[in-house]
PDB file of C-alpha atoms in Angstrom:
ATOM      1  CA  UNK A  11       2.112 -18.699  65.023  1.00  0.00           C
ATOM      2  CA  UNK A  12       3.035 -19.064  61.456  1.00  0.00           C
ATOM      3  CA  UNK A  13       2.352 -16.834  58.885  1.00  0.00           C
ATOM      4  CA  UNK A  14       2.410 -15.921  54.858  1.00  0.00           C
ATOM      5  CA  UNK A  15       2.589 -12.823  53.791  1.00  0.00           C
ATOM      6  CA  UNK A  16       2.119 -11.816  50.409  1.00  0.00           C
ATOM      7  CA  UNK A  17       2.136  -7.950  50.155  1.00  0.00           C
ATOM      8  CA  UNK A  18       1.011  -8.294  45.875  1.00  0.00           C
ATOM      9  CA  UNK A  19      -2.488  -8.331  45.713  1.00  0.00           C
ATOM     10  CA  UNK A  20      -2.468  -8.147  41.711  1.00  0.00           C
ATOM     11  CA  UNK A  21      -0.003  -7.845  39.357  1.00  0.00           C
ATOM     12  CA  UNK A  22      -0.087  -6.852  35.547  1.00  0.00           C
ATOM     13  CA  UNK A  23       2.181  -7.651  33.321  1.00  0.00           C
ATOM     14  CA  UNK A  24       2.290  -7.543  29.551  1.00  0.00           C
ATOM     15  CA  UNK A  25       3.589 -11.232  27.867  1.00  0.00           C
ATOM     16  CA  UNK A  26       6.818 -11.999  27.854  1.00  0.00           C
ATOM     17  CA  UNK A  27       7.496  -9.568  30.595  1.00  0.00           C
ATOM     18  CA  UNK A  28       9.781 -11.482  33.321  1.00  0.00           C
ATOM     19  CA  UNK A  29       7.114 -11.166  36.833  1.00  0.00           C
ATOM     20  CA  UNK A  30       8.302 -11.916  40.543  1.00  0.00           C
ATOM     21  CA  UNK A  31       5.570 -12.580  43.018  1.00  0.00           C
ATOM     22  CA  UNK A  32       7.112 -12.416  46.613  1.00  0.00           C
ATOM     23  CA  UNK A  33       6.436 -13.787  49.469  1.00  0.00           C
ATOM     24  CA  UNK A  34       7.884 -13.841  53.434  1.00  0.00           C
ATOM     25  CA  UNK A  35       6.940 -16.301  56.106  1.00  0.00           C
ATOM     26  CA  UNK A  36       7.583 -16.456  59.976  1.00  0.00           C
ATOM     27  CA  UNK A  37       7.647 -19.462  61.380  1.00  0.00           C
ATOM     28  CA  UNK A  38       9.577 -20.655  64.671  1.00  0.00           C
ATOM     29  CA  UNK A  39       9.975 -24.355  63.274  1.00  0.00           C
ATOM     30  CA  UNK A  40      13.330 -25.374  62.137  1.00  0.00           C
ATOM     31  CA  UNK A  41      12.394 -27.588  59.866  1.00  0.00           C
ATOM     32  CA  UNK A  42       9.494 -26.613  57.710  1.00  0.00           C
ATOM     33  CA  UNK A  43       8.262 -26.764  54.306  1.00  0.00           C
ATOM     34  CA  UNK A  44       7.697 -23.820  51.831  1.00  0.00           C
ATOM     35  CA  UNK A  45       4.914 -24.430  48.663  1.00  0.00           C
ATOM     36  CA  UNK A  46       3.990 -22.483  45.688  1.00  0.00           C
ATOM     37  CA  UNK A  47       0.332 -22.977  44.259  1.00  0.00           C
ATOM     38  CA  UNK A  48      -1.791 -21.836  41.126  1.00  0.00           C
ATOM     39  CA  UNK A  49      -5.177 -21.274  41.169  1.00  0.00           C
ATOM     40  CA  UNK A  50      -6.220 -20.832  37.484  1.00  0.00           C
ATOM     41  CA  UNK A  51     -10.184 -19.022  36.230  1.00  0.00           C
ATOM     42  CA  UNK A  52     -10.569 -22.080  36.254  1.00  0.00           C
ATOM     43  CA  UNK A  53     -10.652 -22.522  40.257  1.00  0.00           C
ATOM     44  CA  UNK A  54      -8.884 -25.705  41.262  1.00  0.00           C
ATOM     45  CA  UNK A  55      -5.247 -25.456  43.337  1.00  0.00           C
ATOM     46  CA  UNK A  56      -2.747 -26.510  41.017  1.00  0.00           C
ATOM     47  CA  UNK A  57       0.574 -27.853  43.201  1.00  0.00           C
ATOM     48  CA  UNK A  58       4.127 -25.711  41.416  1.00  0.00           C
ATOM     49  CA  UNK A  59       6.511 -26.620  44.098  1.00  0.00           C
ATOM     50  CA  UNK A  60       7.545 -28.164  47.700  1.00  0.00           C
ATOM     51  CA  UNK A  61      10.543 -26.493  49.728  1.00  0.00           C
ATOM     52  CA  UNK A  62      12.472 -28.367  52.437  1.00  0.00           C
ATOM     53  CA  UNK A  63      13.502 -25.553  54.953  1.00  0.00           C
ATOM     54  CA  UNK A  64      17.092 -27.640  54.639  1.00  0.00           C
ATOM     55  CA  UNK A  65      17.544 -27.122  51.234  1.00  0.00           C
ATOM     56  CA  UNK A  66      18.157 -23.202  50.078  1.00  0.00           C
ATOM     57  CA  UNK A  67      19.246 -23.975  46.476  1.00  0.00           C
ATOM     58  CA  UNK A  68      17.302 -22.219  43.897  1.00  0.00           C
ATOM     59  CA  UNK A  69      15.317 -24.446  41.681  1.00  0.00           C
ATOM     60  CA  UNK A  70      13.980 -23.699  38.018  1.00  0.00           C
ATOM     61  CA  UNK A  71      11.453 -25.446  36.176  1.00  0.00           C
ATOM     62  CA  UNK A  72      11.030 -24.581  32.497  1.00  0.00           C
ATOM     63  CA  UNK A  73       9.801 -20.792  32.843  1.00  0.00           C
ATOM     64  CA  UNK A  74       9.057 -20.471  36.517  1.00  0.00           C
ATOM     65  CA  UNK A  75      12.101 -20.253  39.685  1.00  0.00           C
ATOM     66  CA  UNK A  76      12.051 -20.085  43.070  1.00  0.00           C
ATOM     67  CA  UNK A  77      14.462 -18.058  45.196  1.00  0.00           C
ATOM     68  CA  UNK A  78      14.350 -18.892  48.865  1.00  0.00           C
ATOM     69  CA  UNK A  79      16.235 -17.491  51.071  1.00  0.00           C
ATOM     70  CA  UNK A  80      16.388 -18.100  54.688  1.00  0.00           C
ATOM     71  CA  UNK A  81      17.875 -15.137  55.887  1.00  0.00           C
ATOM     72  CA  UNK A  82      15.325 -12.513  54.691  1.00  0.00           C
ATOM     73  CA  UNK A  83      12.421 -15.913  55.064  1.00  0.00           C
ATOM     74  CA  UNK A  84      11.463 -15.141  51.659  1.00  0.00           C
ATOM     75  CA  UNK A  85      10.456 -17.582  48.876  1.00  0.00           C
ATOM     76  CA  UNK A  86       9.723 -15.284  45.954  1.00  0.00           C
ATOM     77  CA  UNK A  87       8.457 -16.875  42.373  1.00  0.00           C
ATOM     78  CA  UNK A  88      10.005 -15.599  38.962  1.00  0.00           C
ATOM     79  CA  UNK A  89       7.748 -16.214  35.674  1.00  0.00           C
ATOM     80  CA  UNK A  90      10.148 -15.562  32.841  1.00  0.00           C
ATOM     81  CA  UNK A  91       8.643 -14.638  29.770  1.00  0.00           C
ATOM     82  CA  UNK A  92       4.924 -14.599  30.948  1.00  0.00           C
ATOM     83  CA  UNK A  93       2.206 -16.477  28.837  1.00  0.00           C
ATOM     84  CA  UNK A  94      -1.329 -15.210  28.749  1.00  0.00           C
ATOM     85  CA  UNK A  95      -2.296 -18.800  30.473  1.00  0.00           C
ATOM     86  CA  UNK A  96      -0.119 -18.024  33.385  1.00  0.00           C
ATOM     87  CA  UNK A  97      -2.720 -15.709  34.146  1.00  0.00           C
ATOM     88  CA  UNK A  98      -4.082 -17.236  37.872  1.00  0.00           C
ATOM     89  CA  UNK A  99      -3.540 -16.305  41.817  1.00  0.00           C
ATOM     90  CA  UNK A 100      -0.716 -17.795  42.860  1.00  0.00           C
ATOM     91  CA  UNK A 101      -0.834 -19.006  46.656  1.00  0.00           C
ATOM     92  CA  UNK A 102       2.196 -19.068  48.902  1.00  0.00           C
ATOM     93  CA  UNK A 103       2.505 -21.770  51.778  1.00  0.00           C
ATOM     94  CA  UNK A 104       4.301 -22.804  54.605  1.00  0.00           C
ATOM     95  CA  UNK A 105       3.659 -25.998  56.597  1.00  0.00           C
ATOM     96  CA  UNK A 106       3.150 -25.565  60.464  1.00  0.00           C
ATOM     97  CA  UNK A 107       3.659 -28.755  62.345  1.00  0.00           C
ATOM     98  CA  UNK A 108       0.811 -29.655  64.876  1.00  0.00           C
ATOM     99  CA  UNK A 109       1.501 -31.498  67.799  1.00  0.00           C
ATOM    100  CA  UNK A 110      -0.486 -34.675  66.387  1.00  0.00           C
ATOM    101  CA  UNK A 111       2.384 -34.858  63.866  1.00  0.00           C
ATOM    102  CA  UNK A 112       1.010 -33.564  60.903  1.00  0.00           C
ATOM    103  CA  UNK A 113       2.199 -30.876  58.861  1.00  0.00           C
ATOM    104  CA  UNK A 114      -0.862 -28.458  58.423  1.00  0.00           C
ATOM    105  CA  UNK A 115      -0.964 -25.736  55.333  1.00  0.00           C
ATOM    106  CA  UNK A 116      -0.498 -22.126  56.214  1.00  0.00           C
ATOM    107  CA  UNK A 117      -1.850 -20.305  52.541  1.00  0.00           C
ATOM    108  CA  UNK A 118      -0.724 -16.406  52.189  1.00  0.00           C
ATOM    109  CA  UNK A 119      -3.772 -14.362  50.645  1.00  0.00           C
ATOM    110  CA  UNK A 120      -2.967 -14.745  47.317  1.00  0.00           C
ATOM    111  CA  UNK A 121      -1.418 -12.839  44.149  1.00  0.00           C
ATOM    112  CA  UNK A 122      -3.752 -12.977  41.439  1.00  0.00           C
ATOM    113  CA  UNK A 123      -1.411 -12.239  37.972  1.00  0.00           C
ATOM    114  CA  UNK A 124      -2.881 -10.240  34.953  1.00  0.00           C
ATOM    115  CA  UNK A 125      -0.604 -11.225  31.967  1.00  0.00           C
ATOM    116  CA  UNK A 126      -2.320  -9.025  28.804  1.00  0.00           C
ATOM    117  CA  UNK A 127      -1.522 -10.219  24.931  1.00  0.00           C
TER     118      UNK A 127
ATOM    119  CA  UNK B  22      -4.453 -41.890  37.491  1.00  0.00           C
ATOM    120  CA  UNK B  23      -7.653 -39.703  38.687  1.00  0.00           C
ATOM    121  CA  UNK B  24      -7.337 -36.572  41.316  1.00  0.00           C
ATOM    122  CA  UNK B  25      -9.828 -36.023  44.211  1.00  0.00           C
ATOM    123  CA  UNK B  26     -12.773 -35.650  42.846  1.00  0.00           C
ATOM    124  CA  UNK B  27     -15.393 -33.316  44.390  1.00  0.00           C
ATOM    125  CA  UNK B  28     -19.130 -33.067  43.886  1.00  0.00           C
ATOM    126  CA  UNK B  29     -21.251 -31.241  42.974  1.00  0.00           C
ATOM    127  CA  UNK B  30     -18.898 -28.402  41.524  1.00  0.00           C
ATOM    128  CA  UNK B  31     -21.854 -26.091  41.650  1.00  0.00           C
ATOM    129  CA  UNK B  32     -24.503 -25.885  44.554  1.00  0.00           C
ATOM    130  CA  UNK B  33     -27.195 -22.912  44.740  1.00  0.00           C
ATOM    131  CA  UNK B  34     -29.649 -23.092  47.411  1.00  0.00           C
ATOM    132  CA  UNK B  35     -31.745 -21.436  49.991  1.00  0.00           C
ATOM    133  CA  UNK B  36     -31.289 -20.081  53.764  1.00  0.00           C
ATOM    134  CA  UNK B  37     -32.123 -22.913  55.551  1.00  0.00           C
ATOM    135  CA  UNK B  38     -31.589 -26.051  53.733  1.00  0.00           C
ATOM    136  CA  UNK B  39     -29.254 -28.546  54.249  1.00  0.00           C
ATOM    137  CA  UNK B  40     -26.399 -28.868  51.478  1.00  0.00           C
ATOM    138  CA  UNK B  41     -23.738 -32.294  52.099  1.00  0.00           C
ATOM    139  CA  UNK B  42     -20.581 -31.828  49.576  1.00  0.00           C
ATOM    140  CA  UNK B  43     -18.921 -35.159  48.933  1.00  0.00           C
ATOM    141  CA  UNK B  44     -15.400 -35.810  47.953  1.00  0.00           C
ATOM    142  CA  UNK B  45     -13.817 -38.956  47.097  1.00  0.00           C
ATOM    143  CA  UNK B  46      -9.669 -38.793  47.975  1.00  0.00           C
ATOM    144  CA  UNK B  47      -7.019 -39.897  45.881  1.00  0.00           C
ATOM    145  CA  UNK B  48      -6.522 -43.816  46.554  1.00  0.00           C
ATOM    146  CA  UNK B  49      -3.662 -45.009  48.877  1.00  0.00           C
ATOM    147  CA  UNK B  50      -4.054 -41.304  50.413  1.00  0.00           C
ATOM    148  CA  UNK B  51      -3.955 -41.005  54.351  1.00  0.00           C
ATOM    149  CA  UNK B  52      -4.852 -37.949  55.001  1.00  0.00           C
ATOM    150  CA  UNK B  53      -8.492 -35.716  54.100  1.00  0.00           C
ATOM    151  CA  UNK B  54      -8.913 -31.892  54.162  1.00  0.00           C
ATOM    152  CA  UNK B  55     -11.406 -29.574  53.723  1.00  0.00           C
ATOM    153  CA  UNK B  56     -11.112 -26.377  52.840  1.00  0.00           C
ATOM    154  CA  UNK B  57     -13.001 -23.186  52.663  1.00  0.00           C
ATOM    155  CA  UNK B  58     -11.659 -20.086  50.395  1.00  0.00           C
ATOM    156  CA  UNK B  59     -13.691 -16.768  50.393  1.00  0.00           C
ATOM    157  CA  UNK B  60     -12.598 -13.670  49.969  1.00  0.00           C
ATOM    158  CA  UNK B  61     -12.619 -12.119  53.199  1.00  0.00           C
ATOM    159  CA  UNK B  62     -10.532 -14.958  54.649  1.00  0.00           C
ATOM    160  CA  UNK B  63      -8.685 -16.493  52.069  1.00  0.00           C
ATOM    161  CA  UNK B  64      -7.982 -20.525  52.166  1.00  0.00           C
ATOM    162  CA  UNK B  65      -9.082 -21.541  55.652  1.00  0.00           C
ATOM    163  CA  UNK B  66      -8.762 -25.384  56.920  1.00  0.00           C
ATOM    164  CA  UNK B  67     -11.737 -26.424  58.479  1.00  0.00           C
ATOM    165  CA  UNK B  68     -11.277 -30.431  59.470  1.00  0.00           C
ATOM    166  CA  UNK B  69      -8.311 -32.901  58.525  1.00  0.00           C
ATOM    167  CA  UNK B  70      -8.935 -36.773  58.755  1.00  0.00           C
ATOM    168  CA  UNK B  71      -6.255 -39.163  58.677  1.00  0.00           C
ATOM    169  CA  UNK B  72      -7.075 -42.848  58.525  1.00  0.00           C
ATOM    170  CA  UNK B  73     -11.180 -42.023  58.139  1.00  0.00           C
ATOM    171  CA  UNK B  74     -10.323 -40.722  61.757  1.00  0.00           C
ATOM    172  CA  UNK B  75     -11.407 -36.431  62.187  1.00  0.00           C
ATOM    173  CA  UNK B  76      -8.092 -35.782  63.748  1.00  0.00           C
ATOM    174  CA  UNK B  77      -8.719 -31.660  64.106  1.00  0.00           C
ATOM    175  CA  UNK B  78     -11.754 -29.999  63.009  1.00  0.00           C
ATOM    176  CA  UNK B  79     -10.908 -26.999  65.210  1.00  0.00           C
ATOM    177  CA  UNK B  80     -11.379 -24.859  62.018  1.00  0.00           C
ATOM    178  CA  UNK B  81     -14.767 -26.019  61.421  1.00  0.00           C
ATOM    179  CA  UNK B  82     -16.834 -22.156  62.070  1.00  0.00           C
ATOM    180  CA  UNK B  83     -19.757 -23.727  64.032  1.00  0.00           C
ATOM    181  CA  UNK B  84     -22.017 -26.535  64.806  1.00  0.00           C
ATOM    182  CA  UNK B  85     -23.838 -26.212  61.607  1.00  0.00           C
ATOM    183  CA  UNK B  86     -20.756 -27.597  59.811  1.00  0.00           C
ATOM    184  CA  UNK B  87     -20.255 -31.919  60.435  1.00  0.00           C
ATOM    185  CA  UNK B  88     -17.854 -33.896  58.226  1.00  0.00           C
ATOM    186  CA  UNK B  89     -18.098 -37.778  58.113  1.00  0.00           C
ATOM    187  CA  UNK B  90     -15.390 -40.242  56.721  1.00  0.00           C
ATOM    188  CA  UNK B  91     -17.157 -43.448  56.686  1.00  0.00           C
ATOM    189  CA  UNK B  92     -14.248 -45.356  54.384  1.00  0.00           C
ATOM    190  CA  UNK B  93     -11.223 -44.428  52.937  1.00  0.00           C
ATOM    191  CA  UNK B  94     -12.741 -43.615  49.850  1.00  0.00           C
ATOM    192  CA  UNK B  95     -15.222 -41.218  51.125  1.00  0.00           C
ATOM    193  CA  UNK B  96     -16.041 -37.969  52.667  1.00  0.00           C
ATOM    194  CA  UNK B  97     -18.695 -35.763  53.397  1.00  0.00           C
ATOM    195  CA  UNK B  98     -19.435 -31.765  54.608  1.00  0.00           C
ATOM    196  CA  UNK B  99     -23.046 -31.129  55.594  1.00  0.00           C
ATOM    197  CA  UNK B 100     -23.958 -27.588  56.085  1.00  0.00           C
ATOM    198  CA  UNK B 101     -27.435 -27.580  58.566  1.00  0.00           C
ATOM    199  CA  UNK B 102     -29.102 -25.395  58.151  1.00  0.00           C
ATOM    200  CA  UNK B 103     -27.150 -23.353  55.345  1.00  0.00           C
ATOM    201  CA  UNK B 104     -26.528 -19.469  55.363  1.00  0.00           C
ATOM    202  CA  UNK B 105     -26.168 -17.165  53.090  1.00  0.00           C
ATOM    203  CA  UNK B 106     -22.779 -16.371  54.853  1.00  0.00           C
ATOM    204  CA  UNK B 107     -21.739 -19.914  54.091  1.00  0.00           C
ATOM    205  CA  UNK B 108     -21.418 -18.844  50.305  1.00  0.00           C
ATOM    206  CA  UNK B 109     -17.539 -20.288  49.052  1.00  0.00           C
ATOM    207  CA  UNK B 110     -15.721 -22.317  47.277  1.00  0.00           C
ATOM    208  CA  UNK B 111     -14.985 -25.640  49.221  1.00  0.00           C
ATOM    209  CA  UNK B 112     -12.334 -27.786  48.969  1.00  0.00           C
ATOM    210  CA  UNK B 113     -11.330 -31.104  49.274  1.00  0.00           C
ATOM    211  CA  UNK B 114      -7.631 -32.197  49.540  1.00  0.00           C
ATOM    212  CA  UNK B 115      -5.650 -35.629  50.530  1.00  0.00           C
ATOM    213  CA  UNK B 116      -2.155 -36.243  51.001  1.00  0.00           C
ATOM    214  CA  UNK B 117      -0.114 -39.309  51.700  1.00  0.00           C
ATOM    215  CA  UNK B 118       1.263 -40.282  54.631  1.00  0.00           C
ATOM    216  CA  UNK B 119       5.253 -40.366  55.531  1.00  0.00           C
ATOM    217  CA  UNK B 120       4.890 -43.849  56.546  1.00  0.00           C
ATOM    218  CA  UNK B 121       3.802 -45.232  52.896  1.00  0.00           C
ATOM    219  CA  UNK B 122       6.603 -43.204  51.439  1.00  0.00           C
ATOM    220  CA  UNK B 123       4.740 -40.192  50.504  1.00  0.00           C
ATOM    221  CA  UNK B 124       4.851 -36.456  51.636  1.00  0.00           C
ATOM    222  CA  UNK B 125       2.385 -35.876  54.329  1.00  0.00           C
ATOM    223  CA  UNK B 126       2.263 -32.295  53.404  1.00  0.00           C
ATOM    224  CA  UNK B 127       2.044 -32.335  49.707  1.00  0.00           C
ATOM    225  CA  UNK B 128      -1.965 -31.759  49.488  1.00  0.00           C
ATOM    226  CA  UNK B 129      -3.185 -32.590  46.389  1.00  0.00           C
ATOM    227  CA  UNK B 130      -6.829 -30.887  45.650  1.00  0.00           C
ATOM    228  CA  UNK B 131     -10.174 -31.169  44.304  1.00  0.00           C
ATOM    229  CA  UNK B 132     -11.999 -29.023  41.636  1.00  0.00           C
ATOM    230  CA  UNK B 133     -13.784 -27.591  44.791  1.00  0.00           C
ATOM    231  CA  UNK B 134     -17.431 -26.798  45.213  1.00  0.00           C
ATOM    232  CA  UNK B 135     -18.818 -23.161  44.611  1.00  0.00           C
ATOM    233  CA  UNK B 136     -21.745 -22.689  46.971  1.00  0.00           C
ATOM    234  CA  UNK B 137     -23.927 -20.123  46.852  1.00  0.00           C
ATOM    235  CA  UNK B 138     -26.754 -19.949  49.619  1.00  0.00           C
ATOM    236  CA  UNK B 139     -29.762 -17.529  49.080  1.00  0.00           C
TER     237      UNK B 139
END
């Protein structure tokens, strides 16, 4: 069965501090998909990112980048220069196909990040 | 262009009642999720529609738990009767299907609903 792990339960960082939250799947699909989420105080699940198991380039996006590598099945998520508002839990994914076809969620537990002024 | 919308955001009650969450999907979506997140078990899917059709609700924790999708625009959880272990946040999610050019597995979600039950 698939699974998420993410071993950081919390993290604290002080802002602009450069923060990797990591995260390691098993799956036995070949082709599978790999998502970051944020959950702000706030409490709605904010979509960051969509991996294709295909695709092993690293990606950045303004302050945030993913590394994903399939060797170590590991999709770890660098903050550089942490904000206060990036403060949230941050949810790891990874899609398990079911055999109706769809592609159901798989969510790790969660790393809620601390970023202090 | 609005998200899924989820009401109420806020639901306190009492051992016993009934409580019905409603969520109304992004339009064009195929595909409706519910979700439950609590501590002890994290995000957990408890039904997925696609097409108004429940397709899996093999998540859903017991027979007190019934979702309805009576139109594409339209979804319901009912909790009867409620317990106090039935305390969460629920939430609602759609996705797009591959077939109208979308990403079957990018789940976009809902505010949620915090539920309390006393």
């Amino acid at each position: 069965a698939q699974k998420v792990t993410q071993a950081q339960t919390e993290i604290s960082v002080v802002e602009k501090e450069d923060v990797t939250l990591d995260c390691v799947y098993e799956t036995r699909d070949t082709t599978y998909y790999l998502f970051w989420y944020k959950q702000p105080p706030s409490g709605e699940l904010v979509f960051l990112i969509r991996r294709n198991s295909f695709d092993e380039q690293n990606e950045i996006s303004g302050r945030y980048s993913w590394n994903f590598q399939k060797s170590t099945s590991s999709f770890n998520f660098t903050i550089t220069a942490s904000q206060v508002v990036d403060s949230a839990v941050y949810f790891c994914a990874l899609s398990e196909a079911l055999n109706t076809g769809f592609q159901k969620l798989v969510f790790g537990t969660g790393t809620r990040l601390l970023v202090s002024p | 262009d609005a998200g899924v919308i989820q009401s109420p955001r806020h639901e306190v009650t009492e051992m016993g009642q009934e409580v019905t969450l409603r969520c109304k999907p992004i339009s064009g979506h195929d595909y409706l999720f519910w979700y439950r997140q609590t501590m002890m078990r994290g995000l957990e899917l408890l039904i997925y529609f696609n097409n108004n059709v429940p397709i899996d609700d093999s998540g859903m924790p017991e027979d007190r738990f019934s979702a309805k999708m009576p139109n594409a625009s339209f979804s319901t959880l009912k909790i009867q009767p409620s317990e106090p272990r039935d305390s969460a946040v629920y939430f609602c999610a759609s996705s797009p299907s591959s077939s109208s050019g979308g990403k079957s597995d990018e789940q976009f979600f809902g505010p949620g609903t915090r539920l309390t039950v006393l």
